[in-house]
Amino acid sequence: MLKHLFSPLLVNGKRLKNRMVVPAMVMNYCNEDGTCTERFTAYHETKAKGGFGMIITEDFAVSPLGKGFKNLPGLWNDDQIPGFKAFTDRIHQHDTVIIAQIYHAGRQTSAAVIGQAPWAPSAIPCPFSPDMPHEMTLAEIQETVSNFGDCARRAKEAGFDGIEIHGGHGYLIAQFMSPYSNKRTDQYGGPLQNRIRFAQEIIRDIRRKCGEDFIVGYRISCDEFVTGGRTIEDTKAIVPYLEEAGISYINATAGVYRSFNAVIPSMFTRHAWIADLAAEVKKITTLPVLSVGRYNDPRVAEAVLASGKADMIAFGRQSLTDPYTPVKAKEGRFDDIRTCIGCHHGCVGNLMQNVPGACILNPFLGMESEITLEKTTDPKKVLVIGAGPGGLEAAIYAAKRGHDVKVFEKERWAGGAFRLAAIPPGKGEITTFTVWQLHELEKLGVQVVLETEVTPELVDSLKPDVIIAANGATPIVPKKIPGSDKAHVVTANDVLAGKVNTGSRVVVIGGGDVGAETANHLALNLRQVTLVEMLDEIATDEVIVPRWGLLEDLDQHKVRVCTGTTVQEIKDGSVVVSGKTNEEIPADTVVLAVGSRPNKELGETIKAAGYDVRVIGDAVKAPNNAWNAISEGFYTALEL
């Protein structure tokens, strides 16, 4: 079934054992001086053990001024080489080709990171940076060209099989190449032959310093998806010049920081969404082409390869969620693969705060060198109340450690509030995680009993040693709003669970993530929806790119959004509001999404009876989120 994906490939004389590639992703796992750490090494080595044919490490800054984040790797001086030589030695033990992506952030950094104004071809600020960049002089351009070559030379001395020049995503090389960001009128600006000069000089300097047997990849945004930026036709005109200068493969990506949803697409983006751009590049080059963009299923990757659109497939965030995806896919164990859901909360969410990256579904990520899953010498009888993500995670790792575990869930379905989060448009893949958790528990022989509510009497009959209370939260019905007790007033949870239907005119009260997504769900189903929120913005608890996708969907589905607005009264056929919007809004159904309160009573009752009770997730604090619940479940299991 995966014959193309698991066929070998030669890239500039180096043999890749398969076509599955880890692309560069910033994780902030190195020291601030750019030197290697055990955390950085163990993180990548796990992916090598997982079977990836090629791993491209995150942005090695070619100079301290080129850093976009504080804890990136660096090869701007020879003192950094030994640590990365030890790193490549470990990766090579697993028959994996290892590539160092090298870059200069240009204007897409800030003085807070590098201590001075960023460099750029023109004095045009990055939309995400507060700083006006310094326009590079000709001498500074030549200095930077040499920095790229020296960085590549150090990568070769450190044992890397090659480097990948980051010429995409709006970083410095891309800034020179695009009329969106380059307004120079010297030999590095204006017409195409001038705008690509910087990239050509860098490639040639690398080849001169590293020789012909070294892989020199090039990452390029095929379409920048921004007004005035490069398009795929521009890219097709450029690639032959890069090939002539000496590159070994093309990494076909998209976007700049202004079009960040193209750089790191979220769950609102379709799978393999820019495979056709890679296919266009393949039409004008004989070099291998790497396709990126929302690949989380090896079977989709196989289809793209089989159709001839690309030669390699990048599994970026999928390699964070499950670094053993290649091994499992090759063995046909698709049920064992933990699938990335494109949520952005751990990876991009942390990146935006300049802290180490994480994955909400994989608590081992970034902790590979610190966490060991040891069998207990004191097995306990463990009762888990609630089959949401936190409860199931606790059950999995408690069972893996050797405890006797049983899970009870009062609802028909496992997943808790996380399953309800999968109902709105674009979020259906969330259910893959719950299915994976249930599959893991089935393999472990753990019984999950659905449609059974835990009572003190049931606890007494089971006599557990430890109880993990992951029984969630209950939506709040605000009594202070007159009319909130009327029959046509329902909660977002009941709407998403399919327990209630709505009329054609709906007012959703509460513009957090839950309220906004419920509004989107109803509008997709042709309801006339008005969303009312007290604050000036909605969905502020969502990460930037999924939030963009949600806001675009709400606009497309014609949801009326009333911010800075307070509900004064709910009447039989309307909702009275005041603030920025002062009117009586017609409503057949009113949906409440104003928060929830923890279900603490059961846990407190059982604890008072003398049981050892560990409370996690929404049962501790509401509203909580799936990341906290999963993490708490995981660490609770480790502590048993």
XYZ file of C-alpha atoms in Angstrom:
640
model
C 0.000 0.000 0.000
C 2.904 2.400 0.637
C 5.405 1.283 -1.972
C 6.261 4.803 -3.133
C 6.600 6.185 0.380
C 9.004 3.428 1.412
C 11.115 3.329 -1.716
C 14.674 4.725 -1.432
C 15.759 7.989 -3.040
C 19.167 9.395 -3.964
C 19.730 13.071 -3.189
C 23.086 14.286 -4.453
C 24.560 10.833 -3.916
C 23.069 10.287 -0.437
C 20.586 7.440 -0.102
C 17.360 8.095 1.782
C 15.815 4.819 2.972
C 12.309 6.247 2.453
C 10.537 9.410 1.316
C 9.320 10.483 4.782
C 11.033 13.687 5.892
C 10.992 15.787 9.060
C 11.095 19.440 7.966
C 12.686 22.162 10.066
C 10.479 23.378 12.920
C 11.490 25.868 15.583
C 11.309 24.225 19.014
C 13.689 26.402 21.091
C 15.546 23.427 22.562
C 19.137 24.737 22.283
C 21.133 27.026 24.539
C 20.856 30.774 24.002
C 24.431 30.821 22.676
C 23.371 28.414 19.901
C 25.146 25.376 21.314
C 23.631 21.898 21.295
C 21.774 20.376 24.256
C 20.777 16.857 25.214
C 17.155 17.940 24.899
C 17.715 18.980 21.259
C 19.571 15.745 20.521
C 17.110 13.365 22.173
C 14.191 15.087 20.463
C 15.693 14.508 17.010
C 17.085 11.064 17.828
C 13.594 9.858 18.723
C 12.455 10.734 15.193
C 15.460 8.920 13.746
C 14.528 5.867 15.799
C 10.992 6.341 14.502
C 12.167 5.645 10.969
C 12.250 8.951 9.102
C 14.487 8.830 6.030
C 15.694 12.419 6.363
C 15.558 14.937 9.198
C 16.042 18.659 8.616
C 16.893 20.417 11.859
C 15.442 23.783 12.734
C 16.929 27.121 11.696
C 20.654 27.300 12.382
C 21.340 31.016 12.535
C 24.293 32.027 10.346
C 25.052 34.874 12.759
C 23.701 36.040 16.126
C 21.920 38.864 14.271
C 20.058 36.283 12.200
C 18.184 34.654 15.088
C 14.422 34.900 15.080
C 14.112 33.136 18.423
C 16.369 33.080 21.467
C 17.102 29.361 21.761
C 17.836 28.393 18.174
C 20.829 26.248 17.213
C 23.748 28.120 15.676
C 26.860 27.483 13.661
C 28.214 31.004 13.496
C 31.473 30.078 15.210
C 33.733 27.036 15.368
C 33.141 26.506 19.094
C 29.642 25.312 18.273
C 30.845 22.463 16.046
C 31.778 19.769 18.640
C 28.323 19.600 20.241
C 26.635 19.167 16.886
C 29.225 16.597 15.799
C 28.139 14.448 18.740
C 24.555 15.138 17.687
C 25.012 13.953 14.072
C 26.903 10.859 15.247
C 23.851 9.794 17.238
C 21.432 10.464 14.397
C 23.554 8.532 11.893
C 23.354 5.422 14.078
C 19.760 5.069 12.871
C 20.436 5.194 9.104
C 18.950 8.671 8.819
C 20.195 11.480 6.582
C 20.588 14.607 8.697
C 20.386 18.121 7.216
C 20.968 21.459 8.958
C 18.634 24.189 7.809
C 20.543 27.488 7.840
C 18.929 30.895 7.801
C 18.907 34.568 8.631
C 15.595 35.923 9.893
C 16.136 39.376 8.419
C 13.310 41.703 9.434
C 11.299 38.807 10.895
C 12.924 39.137 14.304
C 13.143 41.924 16.866
C 15.543 43.868 19.025
C 14.163 41.910 21.981
C 15.774 38.791 20.485
C 18.976 40.093 18.865
C 19.632 43.289 20.839
C 19.497 45.702 17.896
C 17.421 46.631 14.862
C 16.935 43.712 12.438
C 18.581 43.747 9.032
C 16.538 43.760 5.827
C 16.824 44.725 2.168
C 14.481 47.683 2.746
C 13.216 49.722 5.676
C 9.826 48.033 5.837
C 8.886 46.488 9.181
C 7.688 42.923 9.530
C 3.975 42.966 10.450
C 4.797 40.931 13.558
C 7.818 42.955 14.724
C 7.758 46.335 16.484
C 11.119 47.380 15.020
C 12.005 49.355 11.923
C 14.710 47.302 10.153
C 18.096 48.570 9.092
C 18.566 48.636 5.300
C 21.593 46.500 4.548
C 24.610 48.041 2.878
C 26.474 46.285 0.073
C 29.231 45.398 2.529
C 26.689 43.881 4.926
C 25.175 41.868 2.091
C 28.560 40.396 1.218
C 29.279 39.728 4.898
C 26.004 37.800 5.139
C 26.741 35.810 1.981
C 30.026 34.744 3.559
C 28.243 33.947 6.841
C 25.986 31.492 5.012
C 28.967 29.802 3.396
C 30.892 29.578 6.654
C 27.841 28.216 8.472
C 27.453 25.498 5.833
C 31.158 24.661 6.108
C 30.796 24.235 9.866
C 27.735 22.029 9.326
C 29.822 19.773 7.106
C 32.596 19.646 9.717
C 29.944 18.786 12.324
C 28.951 15.732 10.316
C 25.759 16.904 8.658
C 25.004 15.283 5.301
C 24.018 18.654 3.931
C 22.297 21.927 4.608
C 19.009 23.457 3.566
C 19.012 27.154 2.782
C 15.858 28.733 4.161
C 14.788 30.903 1.272
C 11.097 30.888 2.174
C 8.585 32.084 4.774
C 9.651 35.697 4.406
C 13.099 35.343 5.982
C 16.057 37.387 4.741
C 16.732 35.589 1.448
C 13.013 35.599 0.635
C 12.875 39.291 1.549
C 15.480 40.041 -1.120
C 13.695 37.834 -3.656
C 10.224 39.353 -3.298
C 8.911 42.733 -4.492
C 6.645 42.565 -1.417
C 9.614 43.327 0.826
C 12.448 44.457 -1.486
C 12.235 48.045 -2.718
C 15.968 48.549 -3.462
C 17.169 50.223 -6.643
C 20.730 48.866 -6.675
C 22.011 45.531 -8.046
C 20.000 43.634 -5.415
C 16.607 45.194 -6.172
C 14.147 45.822 -8.958
C 13.994 43.193 -11.731
C 14.072 39.454 -11.142
C 17.739 39.003 -12.029
C 18.675 41.461 -9.280
C 16.304 40.128 -6.612
C 17.644 36.571 -6.955
C 21.297 37.670 -6.911
C 21.612 37.361 -3.115
C 20.395 33.734 -3.178
C 22.656 32.820 -6.094
C 25.710 34.280 -4.375
C 24.924 32.360 -1.192
C 24.545 29.040 -3.026
C 27.812 29.538 -4.910
C 29.675 30.532 -1.755
C 28.408 27.371 -0.032
C 29.425 25.199 -2.963
C 32.887 26.783 -3.014
C 33.392 26.088 0.697
C 31.675 22.675 0.933
C 32.301 21.007 -2.416
C 30.025 19.224 -4.842
C 29.307 16.102 -2.741
C 27.422 18.025 -0.059
C 23.609 18.271 -0.142
C 22.437 21.863 -0.559
C 18.664 22.017 -0.355
C 16.601 25.142 -0.847
C 13.311 25.934 0.878
C 11.182 28.319 -1.128
C 7.715 29.748 -0.683
C 6.168 28.835 -4.021
C 3.419 31.382 -3.409
C 3.722 34.013 -0.698
C -0.063 34.524 -0.538
C 0.307 38.231 0.174
C -0.457 41.313 -1.899
C 2.591 42.135 -4.022
C 4.350 38.887 -3.171
C 5.738 36.142 -5.408
C 3.407 33.631 -7.040
C 3.988 30.109 -8.309
C 4.772 31.414 -11.784
C 7.488 33.654 -10.363
C 8.881 30.691 -8.466
C 8.944 28.526 -11.595
C 10.989 31.220 -13.287
C 13.427 31.386 -10.347
C 14.057 27.680 -9.656
C 16.193 27.039 -12.777
C 18.587 29.785 -11.671
C 18.873 28.223 -8.224
C 19.470 24.838 -9.832
C 22.198 26.313 -12.040
C 23.849 27.826 -8.969
C 24.140 24.394 -7.392
C 21.192 23.322 -5.207
C 20.349 19.624 -4.681
C 16.595 19.622 -3.977
C 13.630 21.968 -3.599
C 11.497 22.206 -0.460
C 8.205 23.569 -1.814
C 6.469 25.540 0.927
C 4.351 28.711 1.009
C 3.693 31.966 2.806
C 5.430 34.714 4.772
C 4.726 35.932 8.290
C 1.853 38.143 7.069
C 0.270 35.006 5.596
C 1.221 32.914 8.617
C -1.703 30.562 8.042
C 0.144 29.418 4.906
C 3.457 28.967 6.723
C 1.982 26.712 9.430
C -1.557 25.762 8.372
C -4.081 24.775 11.019
C -6.972 22.331 11.171
C -8.940 24.741 8.994
C -6.629 23.867 6.067
C -7.102 20.788 3.906
C -4.532 17.994 3.810
C -1.681 18.232 1.295
C -3.039 21.656 0.480
C -0.067 22.876 -1.597
C 0.845 19.583 -3.273
C -0.158 21.152 -6.575
C 2.477 23.864 -6.076
C 5.123 21.155 -5.665
C 3.787 19.526 -8.826
C 4.215 22.793 -10.705
C 7.829 23.054 -9.543
C 8.486 19.466 -10.667
C 7.473 20.461 -14.193
C 10.492 22.763 -14.544
C 13.247 20.899 -12.689
C 14.846 17.469 -12.527
C 15.772 17.975 -8.873
C 13.894 16.072 -6.152
C 10.963 18.078 -4.792
C 9.787 17.922 -1.176
C 6.102 18.660 -0.572
C 4.927 20.108 2.766
C 1.599 21.257 4.145
C -0.750 19.397 6.508
C 0.482 15.850 5.956
C -0.582 13.709 8.905
C -1.510 10.437 7.189
C 1.039 8.278 5.324
C -1.679 7.118 2.935
C -2.321 10.661 1.735
C 1.430 11.088 1.292
C 1.562 7.869 -0.730
C -1.180 9.163 -3.009
C 0.706 12.399 -3.673
C 3.893 10.490 -4.494
C 2.022 7.995 -6.675
C 0.474 10.844 -8.636
C 3.931 12.224 -9.402
C 3.423 15.557 -7.664
C 6.477 15.249 -5.406
C 9.459 13.027 -4.583
C 9.463 13.396 -0.788
C 6.820 14.270 1.805
C 7.332 16.361 4.941
C 5.556 15.247 8.114
C 6.288 18.258 10.306
C 3.875 18.508 13.175
C 2.875 14.877 12.671
C 6.439 13.988 13.698
C 5.844 15.961 16.903
C 2.642 14.138 17.725
C 4.015 10.713 16.817
C 7.745 10.478 15.991
C 7.302 6.761 15.265
C 4.859 7.343 12.388
C 7.186 5.765 9.729
C 7.797 2.544 11.681
C 4.093 2.129 12.409
C 3.065 2.907 8.829
C 5.584 0.506 7.330
C 4.239 -2.262 9.559
C 0.650 -1.408 8.652
C -0.188 -0.378 12.219
C -2.283 2.657 11.295
C -4.426 2.330 14.440
C -1.281 2.837 16.506
C -0.457 6.194 14.899
C -1.303 9.214 17.045
C -2.468 11.852 14.561
C -1.691 15.572 14.616
C -4.942 17.539 14.696
C -3.469 20.874 13.554
C -4.503 22.657 16.755
C -1.318 24.800 17.111
C -1.661 25.077 20.886
C 1.583 23.370 21.924
C 3.816 23.977 18.915
C 2.900 27.403 17.503
C 1.319 28.622 20.736
C 4.595 28.171 22.599
C 6.605 29.512 19.662
C 4.643 32.772 19.789
C 5.760 33.144 23.409
C 9.401 32.304 22.564
C 9.391 29.271 24.863
C 10.188 25.606 24.080
C 7.721 23.883 21.794
C 5.353 21.139 22.900
C 2.467 19.009 21.623
C -0.801 18.828 23.524
C -1.275 15.198 22.458
C 2.282 13.978 23.127
C 3.519 14.710 26.658
C 6.883 13.059 25.882
C 7.776 15.731 23.307
C 10.806 17.698 24.412
C 11.097 15.476 27.479
C 12.576 12.436 25.731
C 15.785 12.635 27.744
C 14.007 13.188 31.063
C 10.935 10.947 31.229
C 11.170 7.166 31.477
C 8.117 4.947 31.705
C 9.130 2.471 34.382
C 7.040 -0.445 35.628
C 5.795 0.046 39.161
C 6.900 -2.223 41.992
C 3.656 -1.477 43.818
C 0.729 -2.137 41.448
C -2.534 -0.518 42.490
C -6.175 -0.886 41.618
C -7.034 2.365 39.843
C -10.510 3.701 39.096
C -10.735 6.498 36.537
C -13.937 8.546 36.556
C -14.496 10.142 33.163
C -13.359 9.113 29.678
C -12.305 12.547 28.488
C -8.767 13.122 27.205
C -7.309 13.527 30.696
C -8.967 10.453 32.151
C -8.042 8.265 29.194
C -4.451 9.525 29.239
C -4.172 8.716 32.928
C -5.609 5.261 32.276
C -3.165 4.540 29.435
C -0.016 5.374 31.330
C -1.187 3.936 34.624
C -1.824 0.645 32.806
C 1.521 0.833 31.002
C 3.200 1.184 34.368
C 1.510 -2.017 35.541
C -1.499 -0.802 37.501
C -4.921 -2.481 37.285
C -7.108 0.188 35.674
C -10.819 0.546 34.945
C -12.545 3.577 33.380
C -16.174 4.650 33.797
C -17.968 7.262 31.697
C -21.576 8.347 32.203
C -22.088 9.448 28.577
C -22.611 7.263 25.513
C -19.349 8.422 23.939
C -15.806 8.701 25.198
C -13.962 11.991 24.704
C -15.790 14.335 27.062
C -15.690 18.000 26.111
C -12.862 17.230 23.665
C -15.280 15.194 21.554
C -17.713 18.103 21.551
C -14.864 20.327 20.354
C -14.703 18.124 17.244
C -18.278 18.981 16.203
C -17.755 22.497 14.748
C -16.449 22.941 11.185
C -12.770 22.179 10.594
C -12.245 20.322 13.869
C -13.365 16.793 13.078
C -9.871 15.324 13.371
C -9.987 15.837 17.129
C -11.861 12.535 17.340
C -8.797 10.699 16.008
C -7.071 11.261 19.341
C -9.921 9.799 21.373
C -10.042 6.800 19.030
C -6.265 6.376 19.447
C -6.594 6.518 23.237
C -9.345 3.883 23.219
C -7.237 1.679 20.939
C -4.284 1.951 23.314
C -6.488 0.944 26.238
C -7.893 -1.975 24.272
C -4.349 -3.231 23.617
C -3.596 -2.869 27.319
C -6.716 -4.789 28.302
C -8.253 -1.832 30.142
C -12.027 -1.868 30.312
C -13.829 1.384 29.452
C -17.403 1.227 30.711
C -19.678 3.756 28.995
C -23.139 5.003 30.005
C -22.415 4.245 33.636
C -22.343 6.994 36.242
C -19.971 6.525 39.155
C -21.616 6.748 42.565
C -20.193 6.340 46.075
C -21.886 2.937 46.154
C -20.125 1.833 42.950
C -16.803 3.005 44.384
C -17.388 0.998 47.539
C -18.142 -2.115 45.484
C -14.929 -1.776 43.463
C -12.686 -0.850 46.418
C -9.984 0.937 44.367
C -6.637 1.956 45.856
C -6.586 5.184 43.857
C -9.335 7.169 42.159
C -8.540 9.595 39.353
C -11.443 12.033 39.109
C -11.591 13.355 35.571
C -15.317 13.946 35.558
C -15.221 17.329 33.887
C -17.365 20.390 34.374
C -20.957 21.580 34.025
C -21.935 24.562 31.833
C -22.925 27.682 33.742
C -26.455 29.033 33.435
C -26.195 32.649 34.658
C -29.204 33.300 36.894
C -28.435 37.021 36.899
C -29.739 37.249 33.330
C -33.536 37.507 33.486
C -35.120 34.758 31.395
C -32.133 32.410 31.465
C -34.398 29.674 32.795
C -36.776 29.730 29.832
C -37.385 26.542 27.847
C -35.768 27.836 24.653
C -32.493 28.640 26.477
C -29.951 25.820 26.066
C -26.220 25.301 26.547
C -23.562 25.077 23.854
C -22.614 21.629 25.158
C -26.122 20.295 24.587
C -26.225 21.807 21.095
C -22.861 20.278 20.144
C -23.803 16.925 21.689
C -26.954 16.796 19.587
C -29.153 16.688 22.668
C -31.194 19.706 21.542
C -32.123 21.254 18.233
C -32.461 24.965 17.600
C -34.808 27.209 15.741
C -33.780 29.108 12.653
C -32.900 32.314 14.537
C -30.248 31.768 17.201
C -28.474 34.086 19.636
C -25.278 32.668 21.140
C -24.263 34.375 24.384
C -20.510 34.230 24.997
C -17.792 34.843 22.410
C -15.012 32.675 23.744
C -13.762 29.752 21.714
C -16.743 27.552 22.652
C -19.336 30.186 21.822
C -17.677 31.234 18.566
C -17.300 27.653 17.355
C -20.873 26.784 18.330
C -22.044 29.814 16.370
C -19.996 28.639 13.412
C -21.471 25.138 13.691
C -25.027 26.467 13.695
C -24.406 28.923 10.861
C -22.942 26.164 8.698
C -26.251 24.397 9.230
C -28.065 27.430 7.832
C -29.158 29.012 11.095
C -29.313 32.805 11.283
C -26.844 33.369 14.114
C -25.960 36.382 16.244
C -22.983 36.074 18.614
C -23.003 38.391 21.645
C -19.804 39.037 23.621
C -19.056 41.522 26.428
C -15.406 41.961 25.426
C -14.157 43.826 22.353
C -12.923 40.680 20.583
C -14.046 37.076 20.234
C -12.194 33.748 20.407
C -9.224 35.330 22.156
C -8.502 32.010 23.865
C -7.620 30.474 20.495
C -4.130 30.436 18.930
C -3.478 32.880 16.099
C -3.851 30.714 12.972
C -6.861 28.606 14.047
C -8.411 31.864 15.245
C -7.922 33.387 11.807
C -9.575 30.331 10.281
C -12.487 30.533 12.705
C -13.025 34.255 12.113
C -12.947 33.737 8.343
C -15.490 30.929 8.665
C -17.783 33.047 10.827
C -17.643 35.807 8.234
C -18.246 33.373 5.364
C -21.202 31.836 7.175
C -22.616 35.324 7.838
C -22.598 35.188 11.628
C -23.435 38.570 13.089
C -20.919 39.405 15.824
C -21.837 41.946 18.514
C -18.808 42.723 20.698
C -18.753 45.110 23.640
C -22.345 44.082 24.203
C -24.155 42.816 27.316
C -27.342 40.766 27.529
C -29.987 42.508 29.613
C -32.878 40.071 29.281
C -33.977 36.951 27.451
C -37.579 37.148 26.293
C -39.758 34.470 24.719
C -38.824 35.443 21.164
C -35.904 37.817 21.543
C -32.806 38.883 23.452
C -32.405 42.439 24.738
C -28.808 43.707 24.576
C -26.985 46.933 25.335
C -23.551 48.421 24.784
C -22.070 48.846 21.333
C -25.252 47.170 20.128
C -28.530 48.398 21.656
C -31.528 46.476 20.379
C -33.877 43.564 20.797
C -32.539 40.685 18.677
C -35.107 38.126 17.428
C -34.340 34.615 18.706
C -36.087 31.251 18.506
C -33.268 29.673 20.529
C -30.718 31.150 22.904
C -27.442 29.261 23.393
C -25.356 29.864 26.513
C -21.571 29.624 26.264
C -20.491 31.624 29.302
C -18.195 29.128 30.960
C -18.479 26.118 33.221
C -17.922 25.072 36.819
C -15.871 22.071 37.975
C -17.703 18.914 39.000
C -16.074 18.737 42.420
C -18.849 17.218 44.507
C -18.301 13.530 43.670
C -14.562 13.711 44.215
C -14.999 15.502 47.539
C -17.600 12.975 48.715
C -15.415 10.003 47.851
C -12.353 11.628 49.385
C -14.277 12.286 52.580
C -15.038 8.554 52.702
C -11.307 7.888 52.990
C -10.314 7.145 49.403
C -7.134 8.400 47.715
C -8.575 10.773 45.109
C -6.510 12.601 42.450
C -8.512 15.292 40.629
C -7.501 16.404 37.106
C -8.707 18.469 34.163
C -11.943 20.453 34.218
C -12.825 18.847 37.545
C -10.019 20.957 39.051
C -10.527 24.233 37.258
C -12.977 25.249 34.597
C -12.747 26.298 31.932
C -9.621 24.234 31.457
C -8.288 22.883 28.167
C -7.403 19.521 26.650
C -3.673 20.217 26.935
C -3.845 20.675 30.694
C -6.128 17.672 31.090
C -3.863 15.379 29.052
C -0.735 16.608 30.810
C -2.313 16.243 34.248
C -3.535 12.749 33.390
C -0.093 11.731 32.161
C 1.833 13.018 35.166
C -0.746 11.701 37.599
C -0.172 8.225 36.144
C 3.599 8.617 36.488
C 3.213 9.563 40.145
C 1.126 6.525 41.132
